[in-house]
């Protein structure tokens, strides 16, 4: 059951301000296990629902949990499973005429909806849930990180290790206008709206952070639109159903004035010409072909003319990266670089090293020092000499059995075990091992910057406000020849002065005057 748009508009998005406690008609995430999260919309019912006397109930492998037990409690609370009363759930409804088979009196088949429908019982107050002795879950507030792990997958999603670095590189901060092409499952959309959020839009005319998202697939567009409404992000995320390869990034013919761009597209080089500050030269113009009416319209750039534009493309193949970089260079983008994120989590443990522990699990069977290696070699040579002697009878066989038993039961001395329990460094050296499985997307990230335009009038205004070369005592204001000439004149003036100490004091006084002037 999804909440109404009106209720979310009044209280805001749970992703941005969930509040201290859970609320009805709001999204919550049920933490079932380490890798199992289930999103639910908490509903407050007045009576029986779907056969449950306790109202709306969530059934999991860890028990049943009525929504009424999850509303109005602090986030992160542990919730015990409840004994739910199914009531009439699953029971076969009786027909009005009392006959279980055959047609009705008016000739209508007995299994038609007209005969099976019964009037709904009056709504009674929901039954209070009774907790059981086993089974529990935790209820967590929705965040982009948790939503990435629990959202319904419509496409391959962008995971947290990737989008956290992407948002940093494209300068997404409060108040930024961001363009996202390829909404997909909405993982990056929820993360980016939190990064640019600095208030809901109002009529005061102040600049507010916003995400302009574009999706080509109609079914994914409808589902993503519904999620944005349910999560209270309508004023912060504007979703458009469009093919950006041909339609561009304008919204109702106006520029979003974006400064951060993220393209998760199969062919990002086809959308790059629409992200220019001036109309890019087309192949028709180069071949001398006639221009169309679309080419004669005034060019409107979707980028902010007063800021640099920071771009990131998300491509799984190196061939896509090659074509994207070629298009970026042709269109004037600079600082182009490509990288791949290989996320690993390291565990620090102590590893025991030594030949006296050959049968322990995860032990590096090698000598920890030279003395142990020499002792081991001496022991092997002594046993070899002992076994090479001729033996006869049962005594020799018993001796061999004793030797084999000693070889198979090599243990550390009691004193070593006691010292190991008291001194942790006796357990071995500190080593790090990587965790093999961490959710991340294997793709190549291409970053680039498109500088803002700088006209001649802006250059003249900057020179008038910040004059260059007309002030003194500025490092770099003089060329090499002028600095040499100034140094010679200074040395000539020092010849007629006193001792070195006097000249040093004079230098200190001159530096003090320069410091006072600068202050």
XYZ file of C-alpha atoms in Angstrom:
519
model
C 0.000 0.000 0.000
C 1.621 3.224 -1.175
C 1.073 6.530 0.626
C -0.846 9.388 -0.894
C 0.985 12.278 -2.535
C -0.772 14.789 -0.320
C 0.440 13.209 2.918
C 4.039 13.104 1.712
C 3.939 16.659 0.425
C 2.981 17.866 3.869
C 5.774 16.113 5.754
C 8.533 15.911 3.090
C 10.542 12.969 1.863
C 11.560 10.215 4.309
C 14.900 10.031 2.476
C 15.759 13.606 3.483
C 14.074 13.987 6.886
C 12.710 10.710 8.290
C 12.167 12.134 11.776
C 12.941 10.417 15.089
C 10.118 7.844 14.899
C 8.273 5.886 12.235
C 5.078 7.338 10.774
C 2.054 5.982 8.978
C 1.871 6.291 5.169
C 5.669 6.470 4.962
C 8.410 4.221 3.620
C 10.428 2.030 5.994
C 13.015 -0.695 5.456
C 12.777 -3.957 7.368
C 16.208 -5.407 8.129
C 15.645 -9.163 8.062
C 19.274 -10.276 7.822
C 22.641 -8.954 6.718
C 21.853 -9.103 2.984
C 18.045 -9.098 3.135
C 16.118 -5.797 3.306
C 12.432 -5.438 2.529
C 10.841 -2.017 1.795
C 7.307 -1.497 3.131
C 4.871 1.417 3.280
C 3.487 1.521 6.793
C -0.315 1.579 6.764
C -2.634 2.369 9.659
C -5.891 0.381 9.273
C -9.038 0.741 11.334
C -10.025 -2.903 11.292
C -9.511 -6.253 9.620
C -7.409 -6.342 6.461
C -7.034 -9.281 4.106
C -8.306 -11.672 6.755
C -5.990 -10.473 9.530
C -7.654 -9.105 12.640
C -4.491 -7.072 13.421
C -4.742 -5.136 10.129
C -1.980 -5.077 7.525
C 0.641 -7.764 8.260
C 4.075 -8.441 6.769
C 4.918 -12.154 6.625
C 8.599 -13.142 6.548
C 10.641 -16.245 7.250
C 11.285 -14.807 10.715
C 7.620 -14.423 11.644
C 4.643 -12.123 11.086
C 4.739 -8.407 11.872
C 1.595 -6.235 11.904
C 2.069 -2.650 10.718
C 0.468 -1.383 13.900
C 3.481 -2.702 15.866
C 5.883 -0.757 13.621
C 4.307 2.739 13.735
C 5.348 5.397 16.228
C 8.570 3.726 17.408
C 12.169 5.024 17.139
C 14.158 4.068 14.053
C 16.425 1.076 14.596
C 14.095 -0.589 17.103
C 14.085 -4.365 17.332
C 10.556 -5.687 16.683
C 9.418 -9.067 17.936
C 7.241 -11.306 15.784
C 3.538 -11.435 16.663
C 0.888 -14.126 16.943
C -1.526 -13.052 14.242
C -5.170 -14.060 14.076
C -6.008 -15.004 10.511
C -9.756 -14.924 11.191
C -11.610 -15.926 8.017
C -8.436 -15.842 5.894
C -8.329 -18.882 3.621
C -11.803 -20.136 4.437
C -14.219 -20.941 1.637
C -17.124 -18.515 1.438
C -20.624 -20.032 1.476
C -23.121 -19.182 -1.218
C -26.326 -17.368 -0.250
C -28.555 -20.326 -1.228
C -26.527 -22.764 0.887
C -25.753 -25.012 -2.088
C -22.074 -25.779 -2.659
C -22.523 -26.942 -6.255
C -24.770 -26.545 -9.231
C -26.426 -23.531 -10.830
C -28.468 -20.968 -8.946
C -32.200 -20.507 -9.136
C -31.950 -17.912 -11.935
C -29.812 -20.183 -14.127
C -26.534 -18.397 -13.459
C -23.524 -20.706 -12.905
C -22.696 -21.152 -9.257
C -19.082 -19.956 -9.582
C -19.933 -16.561 -11.055
C -18.996 -13.383 -9.135
C -22.693 -12.520 -8.784
C -23.239 -15.533 -6.510
C -19.895 -15.619 -4.652
C -19.819 -11.951 -3.611
C -20.870 -11.329 -0.021
C -21.372 -8.038 1.754
C -18.279 -6.815 3.595
C -18.500 -7.035 7.384
C -18.460 -3.814 9.386
C -15.033 -2.427 10.263
C -14.116 -3.225 13.848
C -11.071 -1.833 15.667
C -7.860 -3.681 14.808
C -6.797 -6.315 17.280
C -3.719 -5.557 19.378
C -0.807 -7.816 18.311
C 0.674 -10.239 20.835
C 4.450 -10.748 20.649
C 5.953 -14.213 20.451
C 9.059 -15.497 22.213
C 11.170 -15.939 19.056
C 11.772 -14.133 15.777
C 12.660 -10.453 15.383
C 13.600 -7.819 12.798
C 14.859 -4.225 12.876
C 13.141 -1.254 11.262
C 15.444 1.270 9.569
C 14.887 4.687 7.957
C 15.242 4.829 4.164
C 18.616 6.067 2.920
C 20.102 5.928 -0.608
C 22.571 3.258 0.544
C 19.863 0.986 1.974
C 17.502 1.706 -0.916
C 20.201 0.571 -3.380
C 20.304 -2.804 -1.617
C 16.513 -3.260 -1.416
C 15.025 -1.585 -4.504
C 13.259 -3.605 -7.231
C 15.797 -4.115 -10.029
C 14.591 -2.955 -13.429
C 18.111 -2.523 -14.804
C 21.657 -2.942 -13.518
C 21.950 -0.404 -10.684
C 24.800 1.920 -9.724
C 26.049 0.772 -6.324
C 27.275 2.897 -3.441
C 31.057 2.570 -4.071
C 30.528 3.959 -7.576
C 28.007 6.757 -7.079
C 29.727 8.112 -3.962
C 32.893 8.722 -5.993
C 30.940 9.980 -9.024
C 29.067 12.616 -7.006
C 32.378 13.804 -5.562
C 34.023 14.151 -8.972
C 31.126 15.961 -10.684
C 30.946 18.510 -7.802
C 27.402 17.597 -6.666
C 26.695 19.722 -3.579
C 23.694 21.537 -2.052
C 22.207 23.878 -4.636
C 23.650 22.099 -7.691
C 21.480 21.379 -10.738
C 22.269 17.870 -11.960
C 21.353 16.081 -15.196
C 20.951 12.291 -15.154
C 20.318 10.385 -18.380
C 19.194 6.792 -17.887
C 17.169 6.710 -14.655
C 16.841 2.909 -14.714
C 16.031 1.591 -11.239
C 16.542 4.957 -9.490
C 19.604 4.125 -7.385
C 21.657 7.105 -8.573
C 18.574 9.369 -8.556
C 18.032 8.936 -4.813
C 21.725 9.417 -4.041
C 22.058 12.537 -6.207
C 18.945 14.238 -4.833
C 20.328 13.930 -1.313
C 23.634 15.433 -2.472
C 22.068 18.511 -4.141
C 19.200 19.077 -1.688
C 19.104 22.481 0.010
C 15.349 22.910 0.457
C 12.123 22.334 -1.410
C 11.303 24.752 -4.261
C 9.271 27.792 -3.285
C 8.287 31.142 -4.770
C 11.092 33.242 -3.322
C 13.167 32.856 -6.482
C 16.229 31.501 -4.700
C 18.344 28.835 -6.374
C 17.499 25.310 -5.217
C 19.245 22.056 -5.958
C 17.388 19.807 -8.379
C 17.864 16.627 -10.434
C 16.639 16.478 -14.039
C 16.342 12.792 -14.923
C 15.585 11.308 -18.354
C 14.364 7.801 -19.183
C 13.652 6.354 -22.628
C 11.894 3.089 -21.676
C 8.191 3.813 -21.104
C 7.523 1.040 -18.564
C 10.558 1.998 -16.470
C 9.528 5.642 -16.744
C 6.065 4.938 -15.284
C 7.459 2.882 -12.392
C 10.131 5.461 -11.637
C 7.519 8.244 -11.741
C 5.397 6.362 -9.211
C 8.395 5.873 -6.887
C 9.245 9.579 -6.996
C 5.672 10.428 -5.958
C 5.600 7.809 -3.196
C 8.946 9.012 -1.793
C 7.999 12.691 -1.725
C 10.629 13.783 -4.285
C 8.378 15.378 -6.917
C 9.699 18.895 -6.427
C 13.325 17.747 -6.307
C 13.475 15.200 -9.137
C 11.906 16.050 -12.496
C 11.603 12.908 -14.605
C 11.134 13.200 -18.378
C 10.238 10.443 -20.834
C 12.571 11.163 -23.758
C 15.257 9.821 -26.052
C 18.111 12.197 -25.257
C 20.029 11.090 -28.353
C 17.543 13.001 -30.516
C 15.555 15.143 -28.079
C 18.349 16.658 -26.015
C 18.087 17.848 -22.422
C 15.870 20.940 -22.554
C 12.726 20.982 -20.394
C 9.726 22.620 -22.072
C 12.141 24.434 -24.367
C 14.046 25.991 -21.442
C 17.528 25.257 -20.167
C 17.953 23.426 -16.827
C 21.231 25.374 -16.359
C 23.012 22.321 -15.029
C 26.638 22.108 -13.950
C 26.843 18.354 -13.150
C 26.045 15.608 -15.669
C 25.877 11.831 -15.315
C 25.252 9.695 -18.413
C 24.395 6.016 -17.910
C 23.688 5.322 -21.583
C 24.717 2.631 -24.102
C 26.028 5.306 -26.520
C 26.900 8.449 -24.537
C 28.784 9.972 -27.492
C 25.448 10.420 -29.317
C 24.095 12.592 -26.482
C 27.235 14.719 -26.010
C 26.484 17.192 -28.877
C 23.415 18.339 -26.923
C 25.671 19.223 -23.946
C 27.537 22.021 -25.721
C 27.588 25.741 -25.019
C 27.295 26.536 -28.724
C 25.667 24.690 -31.590
C 28.113 21.955 -32.631
C 29.074 21.822 -36.290
C 27.099 19.006 -37.914
C 28.139 16.703 -40.705
C 25.665 18.440 -43.030
C 27.433 21.760 -42.657
C 30.805 20.149 -43.344
C 29.485 18.459 -46.493
C 27.757 21.622 -47.718
C 24.234 20.217 -47.403
C 21.166 22.355 -46.849
C 20.247 23.184 -43.270
C 16.862 22.289 -41.845
C 14.437 24.384 -39.802
C 15.732 22.712 -36.665
C 19.268 23.923 -37.450
C 18.069 27.514 -37.953
C 16.452 27.772 -34.513
C 18.453 29.651 -31.860
C 20.671 27.367 -29.828
C 19.780 26.893 -26.157
C 22.383 25.142 -24.050
C 21.256 22.991 -21.086
C 24.421 24.023 -19.177
C 24.895 26.894 -16.756
C 26.794 29.642 -18.632
C 28.385 30.974 -15.417
C 29.885 27.681 -14.176
C 32.133 24.894 -15.391
C 30.342 21.695 -16.417
C 31.522 18.422 -14.847
C 30.642 15.208 -16.690
C 30.777 11.482 -15.900
C 29.846 8.614 -18.233
C 29.236 5.041 -17.052
C 30.242 2.424 -19.655
C 30.936 -1.312 -19.228
C 33.051 -1.738 -22.413
C 36.375 -0.171 -23.356
C 35.103 0.351 -26.917
C 32.427 2.657 -25.543
C 35.094 4.556 -23.612
C 37.181 5.036 -26.781
C 34.313 6.551 -28.760
C 33.225 8.694 -25.820
C 36.710 10.157 -25.328
C 36.968 10.933 -29.055
C 33.659 12.807 -28.959
C 34.681 14.721 -25.822
C 37.919 15.897 -27.428
C 36.109 16.965 -30.585
C 33.552 18.990 -28.592
C 36.123 20.882 -26.483
C 36.000 19.024 -23.161
C 39.238 19.063 -21.144
C 40.821 17.141 -18.236
C 39.514 13.851 -19.647
C 40.433 10.754 -17.642
C 39.082 7.229 -17.192
C 39.200 4.933 -14.176
C 37.647 1.777 -12.780
C 36.677 1.299 -9.141
C 37.770 -2.040 -7.646
C 36.308 -1.965 -4.153
C 37.796 -4.319 -1.550
C 37.279 -4.597 2.173
C 40.354 -5.622 4.188
C 40.256 -7.631 7.420
C 43.169 -7.347 9.833
C 43.956 -10.584 11.683
C 46.894 -12.266 13.385
C 48.524 -15.118 11.479
C 50.706 -17.665 13.277
C 53.919 -18.593 11.522
C 56.106 -21.550 12.487
C 56.983 -25.160 11.835
C 55.716 -26.228 15.242
C 52.096 -25.714 14.072
C 51.919 -27.628 10.767
C 48.411 -29.032 11.194
C 46.553 -25.868 12.231
C 44.201 -24.289 9.752
C 45.398 -21.169 7.870
C 48.935 -21.483 9.226
C 51.853 -20.449 7.068
C 54.106 -23.507 7.430
C 57.529 -21.901 7.309
C 60.229 -21.066 9.798
C 59.664 -17.863 11.681
C 63.430 -17.264 12.091
C 66.830 -18.817 11.367
C 67.071 -20.569 14.735
C 63.822 -22.429 14.168
C 64.910 -23.474 10.676
C 68.244 -24.818 11.986
C 66.515 -26.616 14.848
C 64.106 -28.257 12.432
C 66.966 -29.435 10.182
C 68.857 -30.834 13.204
C 65.751 -32.718 14.319
C 65.241 -34.226 10.880
C 68.874 -35.350 10.676
C 68.725 -36.932 14.151
C 65.593 -38.903 13.272
C 67.132 -39.968 9.974
C 70.176 -41.372 11.775
C 67.948 -43.025 14.356
C 65.761 -44.696 11.729
C 68.745 -45.869 9.683
C 70.006 -48.139 12.500
C 69.114 -51.838 12.150
C 66.380 -52.997 14.544
C 64.889 -56.395 15.192
C 61.815 -57.741 16.956
C 58.811 -56.027 18.443
C 60.893 -53.426 20.233
C 61.952 -51.885 16.937
C 58.342 -51.794 15.696
C 57.198 -50.174 18.919
C 59.889 -47.550 18.574
C 58.769 -46.794 15.022
C 55.174 -46.411 16.187
C 56.297 -44.010 18.865
C 58.181 -41.933 16.320
C 55.162 -41.776 13.988
C 52.928 -40.797 16.892
C 55.315 -38.030 17.808
C 55.347 -36.773 14.209
C 51.545 -36.626 14.027
C 51.066 -34.893 17.368
C 53.507 -32.018 17.317
C 52.248 -29.370 19.743
C 53.698 -26.265 21.225
C 55.146 -26.453 24.745
C 52.851 -25.601 27.651
C 54.897 -22.546 28.461
C 54.405 -21.233 24.901
C 50.616 -21.704 25.118
C 50.475 -19.874 28.435
C 52.599 -17.020 27.081
C 50.411 -16.838 23.965
C 47.262 -16.342 26.059
C 48.891 -13.554 28.042
C 50.697 -11.883 25.120
C 48.682 -11.387 21.922
C 51.742 -10.849 19.735
C 52.612 -14.475 20.367
C 49.637 -15.450 18.178
C 51.430 -14.296 15.071
C 51.978 -11.308 12.846
C 49.306 -8.829 11.769
C 48.203 -9.512 8.193
C 45.323 -8.230 6.038
C 43.036 -10.296 3.838
C 40.513 -8.954 1.363
C 36.818 -9.770 1.416
C 36.102 -11.402 -1.955
C 32.433 -10.402 -2.465
C 31.340 -6.774 -2.246
C 28.510 -5.445 -4.403
C 29.947 -3.146 -7.030
C 29.493 -2.603 -10.746
C 32.383 -3.363 -13.078
C 32.300 -0.371 -15.407
C 34.586 2.366 -16.642
C 34.035 5.931 -15.459
C 35.030 8.722 -17.851
C 35.296 12.218 -16.340
C 35.661 15.501 -18.204
C 35.275 19.257 -17.655
C 33.808 21.848 -20.026
C 35.059 25.318 -19.000
C 32.692 28.259 -18.905
C 32.724 30.725 -21.795
C 34.838 33.872 -21.319
C 34.087 36.792 -23.605
C 36.200 39.872 -24.309
C 33.931 42.100 -22.240
C 34.302 39.776 -19.239
C 38.074 39.787 -19.665
C 38.155 43.618 -19.725
C 35.951 43.793 -16.619
C 38.216 41.340 -14.774
C 41.354 43.356 -15.704
C 39.719 46.541 -14.478
C 38.781 44.951 -11.169
C 42.028 43.002 -10.662
C 44.876 44.888 -12.461
C 47.935 42.804 -13.301
C 51.472 44.254 -13.614
C 50.712 47.686 -12.115
C 51.407 46.861 -8.482
C 54.724 46.246 -6.763
C 56.051 43.506 -4.523
C 54.148 40.782 -6.395
C 55.933 37.529 -7.079
C 56.191 37.029 -10.820
C 55.379 40.637 -11.764
C 58.876 41.220 -13.195
C 60.652 39.227 -15.872
C 64.058 37.599 -15.436
C 66.099 40.500 -16.856
C 64.360 43.063 -14.646
C 64.978 40.948 -11.547
C 68.714 40.673 -12.371
C 68.959 44.422 -12.859
C 67.233 45.078 -9.556
C 69.608 42.653 -7.816
C 72.720 44.365 -9.236
C 71.511 47.803 -8.124
C 70.922 46.467 -4.655
C 74.445 44.984 -4.452
C 75.986 48.280 -5.630
C 74.155 50.143 -2.876
C 75.524 47.728 -0.264
C 79.174 48.423 -1.067
C 79.180 51.809 0.687
C 77.382 50.535 3.782
C 78.791 49.155 7.025
C 79.339 45.610 8.244
C 77.338 42.500 7.428
C 75.464 42.790 10.714
C 74.260 46.265 9.812
C 73.113 45.113 6.404
C 71.257 42.196 7.997
C 69.454 44.536 10.398
C 68.542 46.765 7.482
C 67.082 43.793 5.658
C 64.970 42.910 8.674
C 63.655 46.474 8.829
C 62.788 46.414 5.134
C 60.884 43.139 5.504
C 58.979 44.562 8.474
C 57.895 47.583 6.410
C 56.723 45.322 3.586
C 54.717 43.222 6.059
C 53.075 46.317 7.558
C 52.184 47.559 4.069
C 50.640 44.217 3.125
C 48.554 44.151 6.317
